[in-house]
PDB file of C-alpha atoms in Angstrom:
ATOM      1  CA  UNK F   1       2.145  18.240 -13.095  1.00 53.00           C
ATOM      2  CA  UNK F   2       1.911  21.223 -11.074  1.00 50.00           C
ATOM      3  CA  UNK F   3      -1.374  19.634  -9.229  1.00 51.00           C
ATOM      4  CA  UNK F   4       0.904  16.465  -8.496  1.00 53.00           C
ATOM      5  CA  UNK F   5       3.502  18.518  -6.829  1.00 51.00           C
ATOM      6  CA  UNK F   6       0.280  20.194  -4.534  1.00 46.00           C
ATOM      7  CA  UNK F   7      -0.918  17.438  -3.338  1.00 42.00           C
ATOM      8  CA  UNK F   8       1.637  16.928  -0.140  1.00 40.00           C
ATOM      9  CA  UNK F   9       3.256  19.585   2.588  1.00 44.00           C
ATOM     10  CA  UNK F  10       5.865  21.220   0.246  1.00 52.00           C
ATOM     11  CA  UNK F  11       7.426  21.055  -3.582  1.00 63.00           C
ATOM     12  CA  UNK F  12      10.505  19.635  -2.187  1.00 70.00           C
ATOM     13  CA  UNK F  13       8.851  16.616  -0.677  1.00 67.00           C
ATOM     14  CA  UNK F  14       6.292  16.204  -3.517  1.00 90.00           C
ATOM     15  CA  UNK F  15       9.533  16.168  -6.017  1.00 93.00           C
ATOM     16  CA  UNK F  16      11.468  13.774  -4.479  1.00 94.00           C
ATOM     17  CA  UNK F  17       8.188  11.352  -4.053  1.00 94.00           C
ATOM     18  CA  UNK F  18       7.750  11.900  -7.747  1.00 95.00           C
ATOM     19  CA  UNK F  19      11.552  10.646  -8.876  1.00 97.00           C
ATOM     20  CA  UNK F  20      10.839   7.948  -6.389  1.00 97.00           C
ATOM     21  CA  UNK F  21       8.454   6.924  -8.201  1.00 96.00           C
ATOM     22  CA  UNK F  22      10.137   7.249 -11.410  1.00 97.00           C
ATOM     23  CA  UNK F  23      12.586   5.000 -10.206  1.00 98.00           C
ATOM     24  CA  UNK F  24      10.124   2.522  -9.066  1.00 98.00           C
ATOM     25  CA  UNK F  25       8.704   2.448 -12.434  1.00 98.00           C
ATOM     26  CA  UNK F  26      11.716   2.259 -14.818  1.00 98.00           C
ATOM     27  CA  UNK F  27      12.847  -0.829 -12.359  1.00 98.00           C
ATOM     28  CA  UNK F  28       9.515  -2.281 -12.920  1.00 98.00           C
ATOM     29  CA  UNK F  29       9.911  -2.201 -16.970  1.00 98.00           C
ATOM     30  CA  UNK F  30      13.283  -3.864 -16.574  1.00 98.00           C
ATOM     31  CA  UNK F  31      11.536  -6.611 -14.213  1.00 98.00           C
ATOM     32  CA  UNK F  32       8.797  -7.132 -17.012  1.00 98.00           C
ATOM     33  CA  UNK F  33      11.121  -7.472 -19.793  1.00 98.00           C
ATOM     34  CA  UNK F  34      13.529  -9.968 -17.694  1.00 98.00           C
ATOM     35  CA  UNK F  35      10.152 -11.873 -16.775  1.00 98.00           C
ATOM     36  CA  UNK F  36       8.653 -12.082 -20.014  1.00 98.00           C
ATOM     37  CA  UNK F  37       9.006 -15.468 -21.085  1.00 97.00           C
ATOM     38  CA  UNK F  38      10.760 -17.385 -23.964  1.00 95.00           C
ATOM     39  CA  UNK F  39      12.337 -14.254 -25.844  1.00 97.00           C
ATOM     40  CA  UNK F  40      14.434 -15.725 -28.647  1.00 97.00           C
ATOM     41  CA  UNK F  41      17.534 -15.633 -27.738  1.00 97.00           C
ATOM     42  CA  UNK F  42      17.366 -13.999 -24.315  1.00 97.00           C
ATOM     43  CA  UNK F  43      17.944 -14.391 -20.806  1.00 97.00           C
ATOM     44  CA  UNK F  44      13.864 -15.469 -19.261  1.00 97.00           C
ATOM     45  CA  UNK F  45      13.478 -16.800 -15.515  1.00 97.00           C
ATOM     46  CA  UNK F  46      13.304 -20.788 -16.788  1.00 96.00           C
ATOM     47  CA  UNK F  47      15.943 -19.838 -19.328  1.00 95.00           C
ATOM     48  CA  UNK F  48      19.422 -18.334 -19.986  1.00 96.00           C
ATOM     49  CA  UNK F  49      18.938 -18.019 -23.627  1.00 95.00           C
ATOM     50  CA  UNK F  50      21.750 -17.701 -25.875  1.00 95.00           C
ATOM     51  CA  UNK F  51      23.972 -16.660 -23.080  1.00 94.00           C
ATOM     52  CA  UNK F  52      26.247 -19.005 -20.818  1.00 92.00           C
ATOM     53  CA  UNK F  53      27.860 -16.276 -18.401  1.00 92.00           C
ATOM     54  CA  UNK F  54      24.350 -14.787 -17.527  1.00 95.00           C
ATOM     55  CA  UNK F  55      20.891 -15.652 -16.081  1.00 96.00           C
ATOM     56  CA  UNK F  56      18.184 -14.590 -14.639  1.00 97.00           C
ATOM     57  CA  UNK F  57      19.627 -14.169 -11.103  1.00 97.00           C
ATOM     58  CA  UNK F  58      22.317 -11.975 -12.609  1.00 97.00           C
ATOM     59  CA  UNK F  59      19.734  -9.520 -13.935  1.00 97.00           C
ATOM     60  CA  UNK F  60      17.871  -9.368 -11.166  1.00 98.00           C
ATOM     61  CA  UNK F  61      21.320  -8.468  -8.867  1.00 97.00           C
ATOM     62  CA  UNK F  62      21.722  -6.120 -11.591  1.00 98.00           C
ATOM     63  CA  UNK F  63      18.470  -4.503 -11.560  1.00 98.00           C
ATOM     64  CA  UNK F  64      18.579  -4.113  -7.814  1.00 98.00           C
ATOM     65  CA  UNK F  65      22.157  -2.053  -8.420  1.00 97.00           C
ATOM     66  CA  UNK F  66      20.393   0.179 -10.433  1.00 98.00           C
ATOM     67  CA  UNK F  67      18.026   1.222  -7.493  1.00 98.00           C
ATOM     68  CA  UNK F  68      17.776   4.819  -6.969  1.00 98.00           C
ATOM     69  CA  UNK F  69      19.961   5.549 -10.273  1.00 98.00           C
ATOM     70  CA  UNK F  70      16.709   6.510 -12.078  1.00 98.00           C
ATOM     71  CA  UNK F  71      15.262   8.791  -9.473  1.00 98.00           C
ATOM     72  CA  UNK F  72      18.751  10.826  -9.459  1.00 98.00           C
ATOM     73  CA  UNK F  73      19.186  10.970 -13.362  1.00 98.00           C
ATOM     74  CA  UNK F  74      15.169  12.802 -12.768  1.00 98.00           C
ATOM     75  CA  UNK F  75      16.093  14.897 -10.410  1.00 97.00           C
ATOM     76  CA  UNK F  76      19.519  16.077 -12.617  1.00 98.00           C
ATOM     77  CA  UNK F  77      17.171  16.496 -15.603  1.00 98.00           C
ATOM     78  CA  UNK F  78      14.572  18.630 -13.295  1.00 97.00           C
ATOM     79  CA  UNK F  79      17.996  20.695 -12.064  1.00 97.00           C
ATOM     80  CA  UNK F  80      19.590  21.075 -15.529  1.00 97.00           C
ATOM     81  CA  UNK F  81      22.219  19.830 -14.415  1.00 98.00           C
ATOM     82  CA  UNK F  82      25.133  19.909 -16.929  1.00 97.00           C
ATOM     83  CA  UNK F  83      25.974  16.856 -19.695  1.00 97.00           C
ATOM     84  CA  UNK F  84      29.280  15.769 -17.766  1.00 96.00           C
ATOM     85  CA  UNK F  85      27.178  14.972 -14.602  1.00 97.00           C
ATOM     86  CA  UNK F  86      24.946  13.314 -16.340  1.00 97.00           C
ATOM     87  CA  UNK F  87      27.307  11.109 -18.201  1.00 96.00           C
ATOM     88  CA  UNK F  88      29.657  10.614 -15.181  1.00 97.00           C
ATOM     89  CA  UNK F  89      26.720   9.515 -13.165  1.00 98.00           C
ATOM     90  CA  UNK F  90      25.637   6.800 -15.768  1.00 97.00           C
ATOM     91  CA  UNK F  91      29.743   5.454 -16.009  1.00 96.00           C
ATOM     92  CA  UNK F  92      29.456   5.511 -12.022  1.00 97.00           C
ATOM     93  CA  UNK F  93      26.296   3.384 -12.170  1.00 97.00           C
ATOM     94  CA  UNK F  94      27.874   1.184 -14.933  1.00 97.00           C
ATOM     95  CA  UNK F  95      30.817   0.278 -12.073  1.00 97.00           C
ATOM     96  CA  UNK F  96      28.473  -0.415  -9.620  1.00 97.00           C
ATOM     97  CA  UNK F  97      26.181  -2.601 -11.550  1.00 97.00           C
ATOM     98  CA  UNK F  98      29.387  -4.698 -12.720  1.00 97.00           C
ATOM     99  CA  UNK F  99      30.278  -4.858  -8.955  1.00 97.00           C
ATOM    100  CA  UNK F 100      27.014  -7.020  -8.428  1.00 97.00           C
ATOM    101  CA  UNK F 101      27.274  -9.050 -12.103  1.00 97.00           C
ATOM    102  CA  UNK F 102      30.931  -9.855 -11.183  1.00 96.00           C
ATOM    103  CA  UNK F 103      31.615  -7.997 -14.269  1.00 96.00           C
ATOM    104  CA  UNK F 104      29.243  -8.887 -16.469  1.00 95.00           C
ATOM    105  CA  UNK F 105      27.405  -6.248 -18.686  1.00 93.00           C
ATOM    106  CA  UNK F 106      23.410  -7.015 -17.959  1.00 95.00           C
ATOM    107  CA  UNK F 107      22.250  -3.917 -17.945  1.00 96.00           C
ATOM    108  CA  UNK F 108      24.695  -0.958 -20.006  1.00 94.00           C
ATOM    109  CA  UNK F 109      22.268  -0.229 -22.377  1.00 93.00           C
ATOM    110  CA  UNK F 110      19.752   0.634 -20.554  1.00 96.00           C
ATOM    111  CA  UNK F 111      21.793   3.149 -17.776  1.00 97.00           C
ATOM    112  CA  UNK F 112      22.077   4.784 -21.193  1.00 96.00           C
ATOM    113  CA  UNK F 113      18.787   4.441 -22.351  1.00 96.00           C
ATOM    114  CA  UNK F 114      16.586   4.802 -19.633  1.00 98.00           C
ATOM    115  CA  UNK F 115      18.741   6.943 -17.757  1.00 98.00           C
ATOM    116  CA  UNK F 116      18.381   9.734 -20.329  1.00 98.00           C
ATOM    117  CA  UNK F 117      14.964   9.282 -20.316  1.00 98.00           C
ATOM    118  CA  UNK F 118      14.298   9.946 -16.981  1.00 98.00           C
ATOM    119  CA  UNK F 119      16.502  13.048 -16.920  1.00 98.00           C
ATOM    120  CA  UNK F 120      14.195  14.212 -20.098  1.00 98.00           C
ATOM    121  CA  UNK F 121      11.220  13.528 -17.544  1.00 98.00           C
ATOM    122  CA  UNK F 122      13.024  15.761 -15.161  1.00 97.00           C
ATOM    123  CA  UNK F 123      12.797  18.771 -17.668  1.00 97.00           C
ATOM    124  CA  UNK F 124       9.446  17.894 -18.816  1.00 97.00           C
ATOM    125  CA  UNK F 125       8.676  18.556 -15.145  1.00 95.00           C
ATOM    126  CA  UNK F 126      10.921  21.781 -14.441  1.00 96.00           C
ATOM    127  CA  UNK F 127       8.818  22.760 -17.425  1.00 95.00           C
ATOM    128  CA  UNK F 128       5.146  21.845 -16.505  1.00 94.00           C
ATOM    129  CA  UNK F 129       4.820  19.477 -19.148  1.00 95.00           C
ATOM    130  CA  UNK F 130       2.745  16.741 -19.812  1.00 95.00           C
ATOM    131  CA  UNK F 131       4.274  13.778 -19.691  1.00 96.00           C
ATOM    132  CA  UNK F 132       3.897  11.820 -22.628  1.00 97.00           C
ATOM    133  CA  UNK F 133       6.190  10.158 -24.784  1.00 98.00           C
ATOM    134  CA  UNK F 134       6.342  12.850 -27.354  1.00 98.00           C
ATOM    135  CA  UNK F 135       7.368  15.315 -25.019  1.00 98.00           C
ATOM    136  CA  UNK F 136       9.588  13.326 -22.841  1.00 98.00           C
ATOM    137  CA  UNK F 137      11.166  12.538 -26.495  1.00 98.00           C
ATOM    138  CA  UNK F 138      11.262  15.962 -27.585  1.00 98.00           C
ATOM    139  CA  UNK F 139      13.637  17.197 -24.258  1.00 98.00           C
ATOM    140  CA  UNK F 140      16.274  14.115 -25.651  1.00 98.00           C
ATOM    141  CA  UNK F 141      16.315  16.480 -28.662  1.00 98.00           C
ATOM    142  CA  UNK F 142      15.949  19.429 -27.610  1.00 97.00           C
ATOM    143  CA  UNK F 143      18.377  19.431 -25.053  1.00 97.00           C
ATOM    144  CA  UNK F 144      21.009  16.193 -25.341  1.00 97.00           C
ATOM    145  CA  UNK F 145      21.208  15.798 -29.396  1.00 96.00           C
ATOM    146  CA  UNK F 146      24.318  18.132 -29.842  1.00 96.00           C
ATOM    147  CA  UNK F 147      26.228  16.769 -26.763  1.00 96.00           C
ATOM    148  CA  UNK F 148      25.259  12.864 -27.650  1.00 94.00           C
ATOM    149  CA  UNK F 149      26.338  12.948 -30.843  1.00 90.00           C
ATOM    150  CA  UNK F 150      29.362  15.639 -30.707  1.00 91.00           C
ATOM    151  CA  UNK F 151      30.770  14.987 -26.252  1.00 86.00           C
ATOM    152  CA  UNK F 152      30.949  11.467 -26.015  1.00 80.00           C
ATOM    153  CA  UNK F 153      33.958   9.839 -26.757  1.00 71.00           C
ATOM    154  CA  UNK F 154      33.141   6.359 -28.744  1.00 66.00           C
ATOM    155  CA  UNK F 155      35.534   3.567 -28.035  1.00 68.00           C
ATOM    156  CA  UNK F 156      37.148   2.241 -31.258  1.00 67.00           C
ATOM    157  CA  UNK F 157      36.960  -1.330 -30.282  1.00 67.00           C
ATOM    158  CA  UNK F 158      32.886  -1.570 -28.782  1.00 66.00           C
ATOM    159  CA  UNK F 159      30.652  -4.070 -30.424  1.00 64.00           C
ATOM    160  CA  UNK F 160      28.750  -0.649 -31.468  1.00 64.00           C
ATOM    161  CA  UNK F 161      31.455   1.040 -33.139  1.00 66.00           C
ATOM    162  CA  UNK F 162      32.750  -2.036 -34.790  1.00 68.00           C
ATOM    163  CA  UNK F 163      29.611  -2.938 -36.253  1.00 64.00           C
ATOM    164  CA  UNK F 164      29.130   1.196 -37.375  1.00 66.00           C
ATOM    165  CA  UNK F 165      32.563   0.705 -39.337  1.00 68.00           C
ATOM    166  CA  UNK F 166      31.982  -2.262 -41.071  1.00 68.00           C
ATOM    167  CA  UNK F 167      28.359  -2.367 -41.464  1.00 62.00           C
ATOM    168  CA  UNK F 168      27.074   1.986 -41.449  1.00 68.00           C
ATOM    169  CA  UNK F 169      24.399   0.391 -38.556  1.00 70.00           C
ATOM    170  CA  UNK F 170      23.955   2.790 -35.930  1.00 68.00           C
ATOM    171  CA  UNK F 171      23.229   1.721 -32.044  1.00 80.00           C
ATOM    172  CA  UNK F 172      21.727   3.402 -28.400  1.00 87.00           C
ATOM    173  CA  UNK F 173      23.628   6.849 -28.567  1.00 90.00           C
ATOM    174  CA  UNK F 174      22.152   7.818 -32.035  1.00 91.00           C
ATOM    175  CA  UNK F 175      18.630   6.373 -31.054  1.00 94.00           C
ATOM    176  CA  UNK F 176      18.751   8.410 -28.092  1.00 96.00           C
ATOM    177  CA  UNK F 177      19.904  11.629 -29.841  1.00 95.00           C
ATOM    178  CA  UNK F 178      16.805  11.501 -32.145  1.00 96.00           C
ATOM    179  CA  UNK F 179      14.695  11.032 -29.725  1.00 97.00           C
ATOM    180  CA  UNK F 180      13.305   7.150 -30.017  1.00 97.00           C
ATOM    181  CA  UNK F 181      11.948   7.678 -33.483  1.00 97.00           C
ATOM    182  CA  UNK F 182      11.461   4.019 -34.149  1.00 97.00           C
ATOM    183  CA  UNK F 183       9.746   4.016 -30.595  1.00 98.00           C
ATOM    184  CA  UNK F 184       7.244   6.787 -31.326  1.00 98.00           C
ATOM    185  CA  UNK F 185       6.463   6.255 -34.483  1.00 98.00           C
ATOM    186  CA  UNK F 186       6.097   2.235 -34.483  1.00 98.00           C
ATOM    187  CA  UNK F 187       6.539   0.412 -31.394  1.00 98.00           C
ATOM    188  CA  UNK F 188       4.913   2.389 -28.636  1.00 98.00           C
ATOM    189  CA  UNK F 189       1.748   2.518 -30.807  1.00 98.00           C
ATOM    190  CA  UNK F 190       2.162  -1.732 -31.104  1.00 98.00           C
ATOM    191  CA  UNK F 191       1.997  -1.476 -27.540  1.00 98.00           C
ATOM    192  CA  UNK F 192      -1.146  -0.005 -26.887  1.00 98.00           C
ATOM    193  CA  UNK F 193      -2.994  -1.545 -30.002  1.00 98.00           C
ATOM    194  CA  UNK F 194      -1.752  -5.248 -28.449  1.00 98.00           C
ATOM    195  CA  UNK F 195      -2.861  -4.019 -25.292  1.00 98.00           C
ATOM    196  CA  UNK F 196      -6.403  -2.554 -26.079  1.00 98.00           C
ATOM    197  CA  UNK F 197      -7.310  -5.294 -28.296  1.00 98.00           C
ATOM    198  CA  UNK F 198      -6.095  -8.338 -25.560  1.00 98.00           C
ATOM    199  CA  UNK F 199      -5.708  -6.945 -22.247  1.00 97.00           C
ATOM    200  CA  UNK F 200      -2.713  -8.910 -21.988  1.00 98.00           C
ATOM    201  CA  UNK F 201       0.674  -7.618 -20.536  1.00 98.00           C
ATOM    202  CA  UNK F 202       2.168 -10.431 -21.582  1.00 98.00           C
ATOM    203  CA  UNK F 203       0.939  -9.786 -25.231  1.00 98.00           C
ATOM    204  CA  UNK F 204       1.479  -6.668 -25.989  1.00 98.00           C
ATOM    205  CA  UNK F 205       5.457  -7.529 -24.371  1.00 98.00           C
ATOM    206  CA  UNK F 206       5.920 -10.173 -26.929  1.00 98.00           C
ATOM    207  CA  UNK F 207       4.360  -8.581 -30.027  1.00 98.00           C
ATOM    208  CA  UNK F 208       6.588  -5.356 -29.408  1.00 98.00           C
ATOM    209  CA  UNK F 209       9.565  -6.825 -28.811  1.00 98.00           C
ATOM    210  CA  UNK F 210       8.547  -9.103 -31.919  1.00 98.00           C
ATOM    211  CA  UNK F 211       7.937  -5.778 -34.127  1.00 98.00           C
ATOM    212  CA  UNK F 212      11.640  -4.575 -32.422  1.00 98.00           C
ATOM    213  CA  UNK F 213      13.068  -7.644 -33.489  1.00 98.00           C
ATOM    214  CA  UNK F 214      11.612  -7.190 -37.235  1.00 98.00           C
ATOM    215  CA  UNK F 215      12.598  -3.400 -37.876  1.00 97.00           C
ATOM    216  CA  UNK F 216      16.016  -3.061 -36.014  1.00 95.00           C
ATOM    217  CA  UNK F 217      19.386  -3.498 -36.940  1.00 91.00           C
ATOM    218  CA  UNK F 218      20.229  -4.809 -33.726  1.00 90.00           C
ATOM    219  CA  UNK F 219      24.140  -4.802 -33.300  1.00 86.00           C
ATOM    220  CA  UNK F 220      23.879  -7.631 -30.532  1.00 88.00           C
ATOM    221  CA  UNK F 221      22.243  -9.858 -33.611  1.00 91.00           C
ATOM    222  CA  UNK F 222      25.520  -8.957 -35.704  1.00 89.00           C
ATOM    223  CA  UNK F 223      28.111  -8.571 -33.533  1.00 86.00           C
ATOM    224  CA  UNK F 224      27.273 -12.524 -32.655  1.00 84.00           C
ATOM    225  CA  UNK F 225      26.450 -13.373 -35.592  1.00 85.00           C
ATOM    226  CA  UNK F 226      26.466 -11.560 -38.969  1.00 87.00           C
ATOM    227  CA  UNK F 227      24.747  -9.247 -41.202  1.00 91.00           C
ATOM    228  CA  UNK F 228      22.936 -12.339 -42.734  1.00 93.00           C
ATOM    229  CA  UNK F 229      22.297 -13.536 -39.152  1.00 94.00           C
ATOM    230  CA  UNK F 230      20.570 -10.303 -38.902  1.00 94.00           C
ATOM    231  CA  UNK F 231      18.450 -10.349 -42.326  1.00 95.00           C
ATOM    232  CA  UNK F 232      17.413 -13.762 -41.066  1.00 97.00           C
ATOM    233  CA  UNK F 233      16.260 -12.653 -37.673  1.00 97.00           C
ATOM    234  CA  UNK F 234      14.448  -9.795 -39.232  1.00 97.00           C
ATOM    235  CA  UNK F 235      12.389 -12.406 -41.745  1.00 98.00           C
ATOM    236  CA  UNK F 236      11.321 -14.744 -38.507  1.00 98.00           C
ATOM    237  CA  UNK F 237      10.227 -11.604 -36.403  1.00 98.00           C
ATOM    238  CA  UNK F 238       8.373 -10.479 -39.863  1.00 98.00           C
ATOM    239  CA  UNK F 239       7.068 -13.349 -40.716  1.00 98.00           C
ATOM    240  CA  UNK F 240       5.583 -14.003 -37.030  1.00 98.00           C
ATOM    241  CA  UNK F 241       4.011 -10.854 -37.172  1.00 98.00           C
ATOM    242  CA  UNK F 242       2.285 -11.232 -40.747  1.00 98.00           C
ATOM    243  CA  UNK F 243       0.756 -14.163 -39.687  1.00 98.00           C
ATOM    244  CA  UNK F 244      -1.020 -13.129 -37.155  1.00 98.00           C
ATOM    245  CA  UNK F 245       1.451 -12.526 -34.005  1.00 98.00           C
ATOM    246  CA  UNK F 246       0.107 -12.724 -30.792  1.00 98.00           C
ATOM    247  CA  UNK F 247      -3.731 -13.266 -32.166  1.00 98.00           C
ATOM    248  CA  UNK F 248      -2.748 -16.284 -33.265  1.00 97.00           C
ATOM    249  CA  UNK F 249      -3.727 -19.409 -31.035  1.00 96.00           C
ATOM    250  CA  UNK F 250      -0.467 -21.419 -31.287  1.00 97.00           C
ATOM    251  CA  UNK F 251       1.438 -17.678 -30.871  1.00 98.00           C
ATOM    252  CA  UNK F 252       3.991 -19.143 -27.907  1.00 97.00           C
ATOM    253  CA  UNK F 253       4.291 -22.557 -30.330  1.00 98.00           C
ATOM    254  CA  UNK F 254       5.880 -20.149 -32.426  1.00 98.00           C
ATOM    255  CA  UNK F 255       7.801 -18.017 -30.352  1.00 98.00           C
ATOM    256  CA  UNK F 256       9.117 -21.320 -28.781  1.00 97.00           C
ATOM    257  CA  UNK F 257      10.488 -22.500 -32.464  1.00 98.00           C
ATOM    258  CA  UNK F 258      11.858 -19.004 -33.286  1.00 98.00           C
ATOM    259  CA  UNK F 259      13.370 -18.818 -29.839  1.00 97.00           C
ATOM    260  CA  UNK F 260      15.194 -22.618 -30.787  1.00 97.00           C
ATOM    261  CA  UNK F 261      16.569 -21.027 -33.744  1.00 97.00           C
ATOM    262  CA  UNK F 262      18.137 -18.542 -31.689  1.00 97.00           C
ATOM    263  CA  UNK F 263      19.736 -20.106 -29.417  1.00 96.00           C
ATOM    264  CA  UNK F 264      21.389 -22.653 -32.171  1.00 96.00           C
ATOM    265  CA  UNK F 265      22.999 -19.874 -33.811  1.00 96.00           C
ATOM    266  CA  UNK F 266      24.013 -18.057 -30.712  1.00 95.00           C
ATOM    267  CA  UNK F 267      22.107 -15.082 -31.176  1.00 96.00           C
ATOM    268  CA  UNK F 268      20.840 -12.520 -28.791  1.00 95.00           C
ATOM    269  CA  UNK F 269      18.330  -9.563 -29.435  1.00 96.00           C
ATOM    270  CA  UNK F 270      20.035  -7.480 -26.851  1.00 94.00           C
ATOM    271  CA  UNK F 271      19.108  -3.675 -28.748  1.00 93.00           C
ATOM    272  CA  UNK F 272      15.843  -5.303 -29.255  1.00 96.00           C
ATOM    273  CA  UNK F 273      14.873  -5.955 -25.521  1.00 97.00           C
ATOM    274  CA  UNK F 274      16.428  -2.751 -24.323  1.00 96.00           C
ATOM    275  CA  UNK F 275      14.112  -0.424 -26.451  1.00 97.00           C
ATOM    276  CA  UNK F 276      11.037  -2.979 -25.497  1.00 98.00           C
ATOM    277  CA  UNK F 277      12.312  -1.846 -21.831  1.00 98.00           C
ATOM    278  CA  UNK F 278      11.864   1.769 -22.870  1.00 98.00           C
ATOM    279  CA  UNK F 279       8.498   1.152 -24.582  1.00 98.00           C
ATOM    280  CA  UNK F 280       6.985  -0.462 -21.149  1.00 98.00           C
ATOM    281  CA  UNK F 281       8.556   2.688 -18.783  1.00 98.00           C
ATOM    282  CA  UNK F 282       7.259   5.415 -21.596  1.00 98.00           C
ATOM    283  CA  UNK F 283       3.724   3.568 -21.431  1.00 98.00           C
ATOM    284  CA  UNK F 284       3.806   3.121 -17.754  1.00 98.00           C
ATOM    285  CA  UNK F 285       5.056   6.585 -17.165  1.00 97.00           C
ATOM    286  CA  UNK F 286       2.185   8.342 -19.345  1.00 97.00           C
ATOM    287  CA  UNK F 287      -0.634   5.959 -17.695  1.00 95.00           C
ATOM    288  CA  UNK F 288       0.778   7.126 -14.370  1.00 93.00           C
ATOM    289  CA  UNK F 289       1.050  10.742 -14.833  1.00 90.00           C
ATOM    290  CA  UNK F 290      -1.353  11.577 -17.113  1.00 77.00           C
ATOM    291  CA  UNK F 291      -5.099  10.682 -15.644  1.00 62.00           C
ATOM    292  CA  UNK F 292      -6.951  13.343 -14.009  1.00 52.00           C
ATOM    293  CA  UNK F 293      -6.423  13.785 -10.488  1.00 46.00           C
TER     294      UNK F 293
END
């Protein structure tokens, strides 16, 4: 990292090209997830999905809200800058992205998500570290576990907490707290096994968010549905994947009938296509920042 920051006039400028780019990239993963065609159940360019007060013009006003968001949430990270800022920054971001969705919520999860994620890329930097997923990770720990799970105040009457009380499922501020475990350990490692073996962007996309679909329990899934809703999800994704996911030559045939089912019971992987969001920045971000120079 240090090289990176020698390469123009001073550290200042080098920095602030480096959370530019940052922010270029974590826009780019939420472009590629909104692009990625016939996702059960979610918003795609030729369809809305399971949603009627959203499509894909709404994510893409909300994607260009969150412009420059990213780059500052780095630089906070790279400053230490305290939990409050960080958390007051995301709620201001959260305003201004329902000023362009007329008040619809595209995009909450990940100004949570990513957001933190970029600030943990900010103290990898500060600290000279490599930038890979583990270590970006290991800063969420390290330095946010403690305040995410004892500083933020959890509304009573969110989908989240609603579905914690009556189901025990956890959602986005305990996944971030530990530090994408699921991520790490399973999906990011889907990702680059779909991608060596095809050399297909599109591929890899749907086979992660596939795997996401089959190990999470996604609150969106309940919260519209059920816990049964869920279980059933869970099966389709799974059974998808056992026979044969993307490597199979009628793979979209399938997707397509999966994604019908979907949308006829009104559900909507929203948790799942966040975290496949995060899995596209974390690879693009250690492809970026991590070949020799």
């Amino acid at each position: 990292m240090s090289t990176l920051l020698a390469q123009t006039q001073t550290p200042q400028q080098s920095l602030q090209a480096i959370w530019q780019h940052i922010d270029a990239l974590a826009c780019e993963a939420l472009y590629d997830e909104l692009s990625l065609e016939n996702k059960p159940g979610l918003v795609c360019p030729s369809s809305n999905g399971s949603h009627t007060d959203m499509n894909h013009q709404t994510f893409i006003d909300s994607i260009t809200s969150l412009q420059g968001y990213f780059a500052t949430l780095s630089q906070f990270g790279y400053d230490d800058s305290s939990f409050d800022a960080i958390k007051n920054q995301g709620i201001y971001q959260e305003a201004k992205m329902r000023q362009a969705t007329h008040n619809i919520n595209t995009h909450k999860g990940a100004i949570f998500n990513l957001g933190f994620v970029c600030a943990a890329i900010g103290r990898c930097i500060q600290a000279d570290i490599a930038l890979t997923a583990h270590n970006i990770c290991a800063q969420l720990v390290e330095r946010w576990q403690v305040d995410l799970h004892t500083r933020l105040t959890r509304d009573p009457n969110s989908h989240g907490q609603k579905m914690f009380k009556q189901y025990g499922i956890t959602g986005a501020i305990e996944m971030v707290a530990n530090g994408f475990e699921v991520i790490q350990a399973q999906v990011l490692p889907c990702f680059y096994d779909t991608m060596y073996r095809t050399q297909d962007f599109e591929k890899a996309s749907m086979q992660t968010l596939m795997l996401l679909i089959s190990v999470l329990s996604d609150t969106n899934i309940v919260w519209r549905g059920g816990i049964e809703d869920l279980k059933t999800a869970q099966h389709l994704a799974t059974q998808f994947l056992q026979a044969g996911g993307v490597y199979q030559c009628d793979w979209r045939q399938q997707i397509s009938h999966i994604n019908q089912y979907f949308v006829q019971h009104n559900l909507s992987p929203g948790g799942s296509a966040d975290l496949l969001a995060v899995t596209i920045f974390l690879y693009k971000v250690e492809n970026e920042f991590n070949h020799p120079i």
